[in-house]
GROMACS .gro file of C-alpha atoms in nm:
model
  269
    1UNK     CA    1  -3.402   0.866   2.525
    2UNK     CA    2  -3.089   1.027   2.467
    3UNK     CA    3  -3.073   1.332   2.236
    4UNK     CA    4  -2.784   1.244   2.015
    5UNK     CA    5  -2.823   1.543   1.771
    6UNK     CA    6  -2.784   1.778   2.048
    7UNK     CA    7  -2.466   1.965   2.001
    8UNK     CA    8  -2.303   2.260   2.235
    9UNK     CA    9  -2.142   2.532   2.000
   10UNK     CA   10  -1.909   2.633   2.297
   11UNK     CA   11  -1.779   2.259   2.314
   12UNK     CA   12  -1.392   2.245   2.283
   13UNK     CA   13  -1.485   1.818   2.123
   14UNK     CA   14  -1.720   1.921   1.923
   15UNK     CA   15  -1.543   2.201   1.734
   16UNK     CA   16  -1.263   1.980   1.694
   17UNK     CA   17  -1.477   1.764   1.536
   18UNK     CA   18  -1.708   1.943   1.316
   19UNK     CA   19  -1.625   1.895   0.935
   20UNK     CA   20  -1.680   2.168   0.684
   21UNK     CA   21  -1.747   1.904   0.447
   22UNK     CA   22  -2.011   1.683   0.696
   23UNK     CA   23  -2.262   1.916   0.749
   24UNK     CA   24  -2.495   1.614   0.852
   25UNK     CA   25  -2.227   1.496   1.078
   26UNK     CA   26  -2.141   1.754   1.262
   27UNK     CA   27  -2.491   1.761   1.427
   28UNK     CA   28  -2.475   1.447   1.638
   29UNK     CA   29  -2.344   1.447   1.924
   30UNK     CA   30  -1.923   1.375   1.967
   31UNK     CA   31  -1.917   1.222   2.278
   32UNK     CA   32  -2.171   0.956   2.112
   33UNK     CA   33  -1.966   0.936   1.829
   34UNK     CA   34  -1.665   0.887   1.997
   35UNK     CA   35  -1.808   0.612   2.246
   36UNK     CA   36  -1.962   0.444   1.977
   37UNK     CA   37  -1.653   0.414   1.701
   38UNK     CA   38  -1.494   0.124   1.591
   39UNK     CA   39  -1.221   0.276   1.312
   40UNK     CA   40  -1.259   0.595   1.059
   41UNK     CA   41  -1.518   0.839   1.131
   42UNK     CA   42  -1.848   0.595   1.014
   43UNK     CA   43  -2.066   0.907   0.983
   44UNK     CA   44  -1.845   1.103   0.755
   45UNK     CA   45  -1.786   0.817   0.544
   46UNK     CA   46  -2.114   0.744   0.459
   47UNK     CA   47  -2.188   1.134   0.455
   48UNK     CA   48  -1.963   1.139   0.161
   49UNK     CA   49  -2.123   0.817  -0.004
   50UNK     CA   50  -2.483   0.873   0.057
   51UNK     CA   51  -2.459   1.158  -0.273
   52UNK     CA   52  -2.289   0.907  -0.499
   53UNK     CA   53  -2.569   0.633  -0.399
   54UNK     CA   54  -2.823   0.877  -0.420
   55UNK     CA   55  -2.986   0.825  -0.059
   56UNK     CA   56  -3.157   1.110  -0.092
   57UNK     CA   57  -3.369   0.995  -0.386
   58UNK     CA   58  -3.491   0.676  -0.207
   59UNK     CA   59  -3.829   0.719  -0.106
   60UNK     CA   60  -3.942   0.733   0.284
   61UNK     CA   61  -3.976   0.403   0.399
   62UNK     CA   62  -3.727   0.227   0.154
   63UNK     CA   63  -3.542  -0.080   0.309
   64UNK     CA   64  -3.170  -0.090   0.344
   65UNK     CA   65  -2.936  -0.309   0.430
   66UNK     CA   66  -2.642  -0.144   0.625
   67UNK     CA   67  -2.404  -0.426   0.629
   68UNK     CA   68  -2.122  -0.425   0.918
   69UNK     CA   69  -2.289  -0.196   1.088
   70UNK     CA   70  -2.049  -0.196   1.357
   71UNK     CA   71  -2.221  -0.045   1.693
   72UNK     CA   72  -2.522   0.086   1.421
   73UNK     CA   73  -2.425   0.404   1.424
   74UNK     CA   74  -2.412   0.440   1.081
   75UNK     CA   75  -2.819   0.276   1.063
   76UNK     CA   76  -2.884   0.506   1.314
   77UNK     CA   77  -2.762   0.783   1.089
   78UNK     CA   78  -2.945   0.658   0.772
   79UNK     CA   79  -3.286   0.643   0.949
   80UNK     CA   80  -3.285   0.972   1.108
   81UNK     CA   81  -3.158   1.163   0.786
   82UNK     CA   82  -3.311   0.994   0.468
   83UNK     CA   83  -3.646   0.818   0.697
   84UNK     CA   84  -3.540   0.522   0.544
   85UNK     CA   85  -3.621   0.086   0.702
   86UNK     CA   86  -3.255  -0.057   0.796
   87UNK     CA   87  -3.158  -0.347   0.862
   88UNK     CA   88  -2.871  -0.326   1.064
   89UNK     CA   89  -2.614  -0.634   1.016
   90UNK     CA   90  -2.324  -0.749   1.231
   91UNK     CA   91  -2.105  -1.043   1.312
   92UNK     CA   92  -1.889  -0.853   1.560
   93UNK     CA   93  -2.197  -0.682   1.797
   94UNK     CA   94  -2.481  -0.869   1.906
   95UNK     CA   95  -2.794  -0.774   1.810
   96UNK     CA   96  -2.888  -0.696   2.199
   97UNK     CA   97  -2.651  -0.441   2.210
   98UNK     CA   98  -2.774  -0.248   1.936
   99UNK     CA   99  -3.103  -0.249   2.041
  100UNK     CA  100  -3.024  -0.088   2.267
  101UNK     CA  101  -2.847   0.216   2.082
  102UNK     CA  102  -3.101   0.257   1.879
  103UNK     CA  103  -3.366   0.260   2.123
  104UNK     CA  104  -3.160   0.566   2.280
  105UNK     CA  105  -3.165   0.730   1.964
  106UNK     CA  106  -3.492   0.696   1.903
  107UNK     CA  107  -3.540   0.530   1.571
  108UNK     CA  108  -3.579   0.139   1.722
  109UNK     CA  109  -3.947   0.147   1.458
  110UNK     CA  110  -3.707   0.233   1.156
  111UNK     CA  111  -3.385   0.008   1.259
  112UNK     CA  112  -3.369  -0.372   1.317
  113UNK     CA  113  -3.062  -0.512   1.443
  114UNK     CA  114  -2.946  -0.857   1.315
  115UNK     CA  115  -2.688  -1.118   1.370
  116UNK     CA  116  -2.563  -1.214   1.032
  117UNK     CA  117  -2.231  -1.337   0.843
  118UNK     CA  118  -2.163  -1.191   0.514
  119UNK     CA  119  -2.191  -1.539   0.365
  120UNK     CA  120  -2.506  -1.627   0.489
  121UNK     CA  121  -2.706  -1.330   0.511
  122UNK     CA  122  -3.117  -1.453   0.575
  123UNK     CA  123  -3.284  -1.223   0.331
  124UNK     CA  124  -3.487  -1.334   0.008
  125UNK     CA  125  -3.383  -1.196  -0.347
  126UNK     CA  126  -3.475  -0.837  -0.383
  127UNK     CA  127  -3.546  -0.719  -0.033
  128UNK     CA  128  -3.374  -0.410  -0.030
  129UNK     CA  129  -3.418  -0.104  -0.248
  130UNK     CA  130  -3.007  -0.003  -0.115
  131UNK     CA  131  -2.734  -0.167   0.065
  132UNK     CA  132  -2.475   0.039   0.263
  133UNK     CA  133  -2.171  -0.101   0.361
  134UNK     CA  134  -1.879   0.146   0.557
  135UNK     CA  135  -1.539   0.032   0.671
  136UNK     CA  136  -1.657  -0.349   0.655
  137UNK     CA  137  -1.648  -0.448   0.296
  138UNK     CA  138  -1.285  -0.487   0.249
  139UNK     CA  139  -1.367  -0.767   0.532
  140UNK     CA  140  -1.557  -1.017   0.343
  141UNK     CA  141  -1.587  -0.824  -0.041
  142UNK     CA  142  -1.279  -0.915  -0.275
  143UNK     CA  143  -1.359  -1.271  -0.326
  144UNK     CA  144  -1.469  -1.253  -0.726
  145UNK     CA  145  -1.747  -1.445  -0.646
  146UNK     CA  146  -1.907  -1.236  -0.351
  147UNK     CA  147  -2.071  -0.949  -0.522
  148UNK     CA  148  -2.383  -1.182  -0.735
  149UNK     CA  149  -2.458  -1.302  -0.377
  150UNK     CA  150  -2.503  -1.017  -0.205
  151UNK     CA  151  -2.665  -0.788  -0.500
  152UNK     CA  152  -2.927  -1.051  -0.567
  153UNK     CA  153  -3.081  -0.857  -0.199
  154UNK     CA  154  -3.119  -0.585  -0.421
  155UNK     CA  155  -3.465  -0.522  -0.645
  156UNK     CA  156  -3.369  -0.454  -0.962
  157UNK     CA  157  -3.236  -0.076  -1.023
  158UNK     CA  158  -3.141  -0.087  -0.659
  159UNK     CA  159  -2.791   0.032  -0.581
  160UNK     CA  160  -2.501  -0.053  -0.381
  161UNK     CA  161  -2.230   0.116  -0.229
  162UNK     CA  162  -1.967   0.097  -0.003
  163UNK     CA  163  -1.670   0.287   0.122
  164UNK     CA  164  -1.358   0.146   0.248
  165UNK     CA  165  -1.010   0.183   0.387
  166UNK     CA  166  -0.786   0.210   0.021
  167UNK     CA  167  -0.462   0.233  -0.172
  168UNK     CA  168  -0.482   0.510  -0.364
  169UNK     CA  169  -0.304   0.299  -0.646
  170UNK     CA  170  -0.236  -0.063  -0.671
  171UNK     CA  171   0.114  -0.149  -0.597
  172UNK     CA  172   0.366  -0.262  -0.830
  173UNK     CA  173   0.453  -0.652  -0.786
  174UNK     CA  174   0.375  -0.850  -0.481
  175UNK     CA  175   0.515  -0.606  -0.246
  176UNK     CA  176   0.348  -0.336  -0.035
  177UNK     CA  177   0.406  -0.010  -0.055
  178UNK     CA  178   0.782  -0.015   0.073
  179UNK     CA  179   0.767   0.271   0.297
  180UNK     CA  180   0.466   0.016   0.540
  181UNK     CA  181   0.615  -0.279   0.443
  182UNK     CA  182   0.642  -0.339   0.833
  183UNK     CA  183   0.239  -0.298   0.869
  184UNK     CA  184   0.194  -0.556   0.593
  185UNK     CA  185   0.424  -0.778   0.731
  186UNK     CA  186   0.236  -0.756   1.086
  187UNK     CA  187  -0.093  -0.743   0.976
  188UNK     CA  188  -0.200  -0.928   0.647
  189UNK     CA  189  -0.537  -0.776   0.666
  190UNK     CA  190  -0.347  -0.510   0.476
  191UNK     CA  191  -0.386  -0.670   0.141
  192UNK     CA  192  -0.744  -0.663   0.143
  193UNK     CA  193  -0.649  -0.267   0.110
  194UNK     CA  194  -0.676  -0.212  -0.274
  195UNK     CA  195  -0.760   0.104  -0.532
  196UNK     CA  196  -1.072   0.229  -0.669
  197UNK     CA  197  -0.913   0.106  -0.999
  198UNK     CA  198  -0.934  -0.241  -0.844
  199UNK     CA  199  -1.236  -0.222  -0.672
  200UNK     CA  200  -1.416  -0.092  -1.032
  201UNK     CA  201  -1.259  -0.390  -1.175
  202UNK     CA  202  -1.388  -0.606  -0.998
  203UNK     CA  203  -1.754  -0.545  -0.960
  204UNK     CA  204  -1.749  -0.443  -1.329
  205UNK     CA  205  -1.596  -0.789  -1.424
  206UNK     CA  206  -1.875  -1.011  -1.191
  207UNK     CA  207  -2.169  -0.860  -1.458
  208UNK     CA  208  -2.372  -0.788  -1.091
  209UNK     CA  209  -2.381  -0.426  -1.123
  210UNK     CA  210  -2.338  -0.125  -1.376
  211UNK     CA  211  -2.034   0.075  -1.156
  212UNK     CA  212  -2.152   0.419  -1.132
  213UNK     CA  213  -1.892   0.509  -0.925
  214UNK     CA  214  -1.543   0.422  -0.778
  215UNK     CA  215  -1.315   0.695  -0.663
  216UNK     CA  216  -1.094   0.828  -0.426
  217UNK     CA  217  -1.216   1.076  -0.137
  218UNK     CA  218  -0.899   1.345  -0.148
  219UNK     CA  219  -0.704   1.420   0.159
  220UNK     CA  220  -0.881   1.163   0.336
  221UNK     CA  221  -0.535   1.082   0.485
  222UNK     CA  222  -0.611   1.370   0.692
  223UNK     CA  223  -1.014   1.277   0.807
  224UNK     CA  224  -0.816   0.969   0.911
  225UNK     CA  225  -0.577   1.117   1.132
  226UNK     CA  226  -0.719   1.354   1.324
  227UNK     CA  227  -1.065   1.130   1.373
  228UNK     CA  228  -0.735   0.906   1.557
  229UNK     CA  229  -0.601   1.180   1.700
  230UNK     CA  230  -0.917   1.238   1.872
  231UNK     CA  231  -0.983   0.931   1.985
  232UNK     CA  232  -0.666   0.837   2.094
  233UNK     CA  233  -0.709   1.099   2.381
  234UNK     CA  234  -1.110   1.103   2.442
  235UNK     CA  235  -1.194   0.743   2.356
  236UNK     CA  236  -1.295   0.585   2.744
  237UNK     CA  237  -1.239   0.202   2.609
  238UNK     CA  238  -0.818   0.143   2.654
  239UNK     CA  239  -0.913  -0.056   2.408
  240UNK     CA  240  -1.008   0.168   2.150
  241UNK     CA  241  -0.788   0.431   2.236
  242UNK     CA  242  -0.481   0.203   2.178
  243UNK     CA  243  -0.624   0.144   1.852
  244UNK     CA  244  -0.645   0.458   1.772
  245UNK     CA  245  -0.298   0.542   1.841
  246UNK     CA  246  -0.220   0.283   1.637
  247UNK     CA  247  -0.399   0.432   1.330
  248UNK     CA  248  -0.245   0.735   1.429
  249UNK     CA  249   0.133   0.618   1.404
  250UNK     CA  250  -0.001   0.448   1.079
  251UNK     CA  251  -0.084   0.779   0.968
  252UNK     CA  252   0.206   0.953   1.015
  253UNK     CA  253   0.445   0.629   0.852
  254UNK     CA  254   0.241   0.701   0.579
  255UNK     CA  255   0.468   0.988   0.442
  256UNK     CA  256   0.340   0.899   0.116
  257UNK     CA  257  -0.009   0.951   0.160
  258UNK     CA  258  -0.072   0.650  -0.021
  259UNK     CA  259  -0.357   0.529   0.234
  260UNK     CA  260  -0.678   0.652   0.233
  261UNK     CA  261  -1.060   0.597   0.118
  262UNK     CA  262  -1.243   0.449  -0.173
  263UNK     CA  263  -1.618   0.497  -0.274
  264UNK     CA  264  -1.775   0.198  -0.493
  265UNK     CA  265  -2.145   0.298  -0.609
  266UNK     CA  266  -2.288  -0.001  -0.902
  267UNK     CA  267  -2.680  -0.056  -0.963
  268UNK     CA  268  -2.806  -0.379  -0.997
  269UNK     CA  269  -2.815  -0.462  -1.359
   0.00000   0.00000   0.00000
């Protein structure tokens, strides 16, 4: 078993690292962290949800859904800190893999990985007392119609929340922002990016949820970039690294700071 919240104080990574405002964070290990990303920093992202969603009033042994989990880190995270049941839901990483994670990490009697589509997700009404979703929503979440499906996992009183790459404000029109008009125009994933404005909006229209919450973490332009900066050099999958760079030269097109994150809390009504 590998002791991922082992950290070395004299460690030139893990000082770069360490977030003033991630306490939580910054005590897992950054090699892990860095092996194991797929994006944004996961841990500081739900770090700076789990107060809005109030994970530390759930009570030990409350189940949660964590959904894109991504390589689990994130359930990992949410079992050691709060003692909390996940189920931990992908599409992209089998279940196998994960396992194995979060045998390493110790937790495999608190986390269960799963295989399951966003659409079609094998859970009975009110199984979950919270569902967690970080840097995956935006994936499957803006249909109007999504939202009543998924929160009916939720007992009643149970929150959601998720946090997601954002547009600080909507644009104007049917065009991008001008100044990444060329990322749009490569990427259409981009207009799944949209404000907390938006995002409020929308889960307040579907009558799901009460929105508690949906704002905009400040300077998170900056968590962004140098999470990429980091992994651009340290990151031992090509892969990930180039992807990395990429968000990095994202980043720094971005002279408007206009990209960034958005935190949607609602309770099941």
């Amino acid at each position: 078993m590998s002791d991922i919240t082992s950290r070395t104080s004299d460690d030139p990574l893990t000082d770069r690292v360490s977030h003033p405002g991630y306490p939580r964070s910054n005590g897992y290990d950054a090699r892990w962290t860095i092996d194991n990303q797929m994006g944004p920093h996961a841990l500081w992202l739900l770090e700076w949800l789990a107060p809005a969603l109030g994970l530390d009033t759930l009570s030990p042994g409350s189940r949660v859904l964590d959904l894109g989990c991504g390589r689990a880190m994130t359930s990992i995270f949410l079992a050691k800190e709060y003692d909390v049941q996940v189920v931990a839901a992908d599409l992209w990483i089998k279940p196998d893999d994960n396992a194995g994670r979060i045998a390493e990490a110790g937790v495999a009697d608190r986390v269960l990985p799963v295989f399951a589509e966003a659409h079609d997700l094998p859970f009975g009404e009110g199984t979950f007392d919270a569902i967690v979703s970080v840097d995956a929503y935006q994936y499957f979440g803006t249909n109007d119609l999504y939202l009543p499906t998924l929160t009916r996992l939720l007992k009643p009183g149970g929150r959601i929340g998720v946090v997601m790459p954002a547009l600080r404000e909507e644009p104007e029109g049917d065009e991008p922002p001008a100044h990444l008009k060329e990322y749009w125009e490569k990427d259409p994933g981009f207009w799944a990016f949209h404000s907390p404005a938006w995002w409020r909006r929308l889960w307040a229209r579907s009558g799901a949820v009460e929105v508690e919450t949906a704002d905009w973490l400040d300077d998170g332009w900056r968590d962004w970039l140098l999470w990429s900066e980091v992994c651009a050099e340290e990151s031992t999958s090509e892969f990930m690294a180039d992807m990395a760079r990429w968000s990095v030269e994202l980043m720094h097109a971005d002279v408007e700071h206009v990209l960034g994150f958005a935190r949607v809390v609602g309770r099941r009504v």
